[in-house]
CSV table of C-alpha atoms in Angstrom, one decimal:
chain,number,residue,atom,x,y,z
A,151,MET,CA,-48.1,8.8,8.4
A,152,SER,CA,-50.3,9.3,6.1
A,153,TYR,CA,-47.9,9.0,3.2
A,154,ASN,CA,-46.8,5.7,5.1
A,155,LEU,CA,-50.2,4.2,5.6
A,156,SER,CA,-50.9,4.7,1.4
A,157,VAL,CA,-47.4,3.3,0.6
A,158,ALA,CA,-48.1,0.4,2.8
A,159,THR,CA,-51.7,-0.2,1.3
A,160,PHE,CA,-51.0,0.6,-2.2
A,161,GLY,CA,-47.1,-0.7,-2.6
A,162,GLY,CA,-47.5,-3.0,-0.3
A,163,LEU,CA,-50.7,-4.6,-2.2
A,164,ALA,CA,-49.6,-4.1,-5.5
A,165,PRO,CA,-47.9,-7.6,-6.0
A,166,VAL,CA,-50.5,-9.5,-4.9
A,167,LEU,CA,-53.3,-7.7,-6.7
A,168,VAL,CA,-51.5,-8.0,-10.1
A,169,THR,CA,-50.8,-11.6,-10.0
A,170,THR,CA,-54.3,-12.1,-8.6
A,171,ALA,CA,-55.3,-9.9,-12.0
A,172,ILE,CA,-53.1,-12.1,-14.1
A,173,LYS,CA,-54.6,-15.6,-12.5
A,174,GLN,CA,-58.1,-14.3,-12.9
A,175,THR,CA,-58.1,-13.3,-16.6
A,176,GLN,CA,-56.2,-16.8,-17.8
A,177,ALA,CA,-52.5,-15.0,-18.2
A,178,ILE,CA,-53.6,-11.9,-20.0
A,179,TYR,CA,-50.5,-10.2,-18.7
A,180,LEU,CA,-51.6,-6.5,-19.7
A,181,SER,CA,-53.7,-6.4,-16.8
A,182,PRO,CA,-51.2,-5.0,-14.6
A,183,VAL,CA,-51.5,-2.3,-16.9
A,184,LEU,CA,-55.1,-1.8,-15.7
A,185,TYR,CA,-54.3,-1.6,-12.3
A,186,ILE,CA,-52.1,1.4,-12.7
A,187,LEU,CA,-54.3,3.1,-15.4
A,188,ALA,CA,-57.1,2.8,-12.7
A,189,PHE,CA,-55.0,5.5,-10.2
A,190,ILE,CA,-53.6,7.0,-13.0
A,191,VAL,CA,-57.5,8.2,-13.1
A,192,ALA,CA,-58.3,8.3,-9.6
A,193,SER,CA,-54.9,11.0,-9.9
A,194,ILE,CA,-56.6,13.1,-12.7
A,195,ILE,CA,-60.1,13.1,-11.1
A,196,LEU,CA,-58.8,14.1,-7.5
A,197,VAL,CA,-56.2,17.0,-8.9
A,198,ALA,CA,-59.2,17.9,-10.6
A,199,LEU,CA,-61.5,18.2,-7.8
A,200,PHE,CA,-58.8,19.8,-5.8
A,201,SER,CA,-57.9,22.4,-8.4
A,202,ILE,CA,-61.6,23.7,-8.8
A,203,LYS,CA,-62.1,23.6,-5.1
A,204,ASN,CA,-59.2,25.7,-4.6
A,205,ASN,CA,-59.7,27.7,-7.5
A,206,LYS,CA,-56.4,26.7,-8.9
A,207,VAL,CA,-55.4,25.0,-12.0
A,208,TYR,CA,-51.9,23.3,-11.8
A,209,THR,CA,-50.6,23.5,-15.5
A,210,GLU,CA,-47.0,22.4,-15.1
């Protein structure tokens, strides 16, 4: 259920958000990179927090 909800939310809204970002930045086509980069940074932070909470370090 949570996987389906996250895919629908982030995957379904991605084209709309990227198109809006391109329009708002007056056709700077690197703006989708910022969208992807934001989720990469959020993922790294969450993995670090969960590994600290569980006293595990994920090195693979």
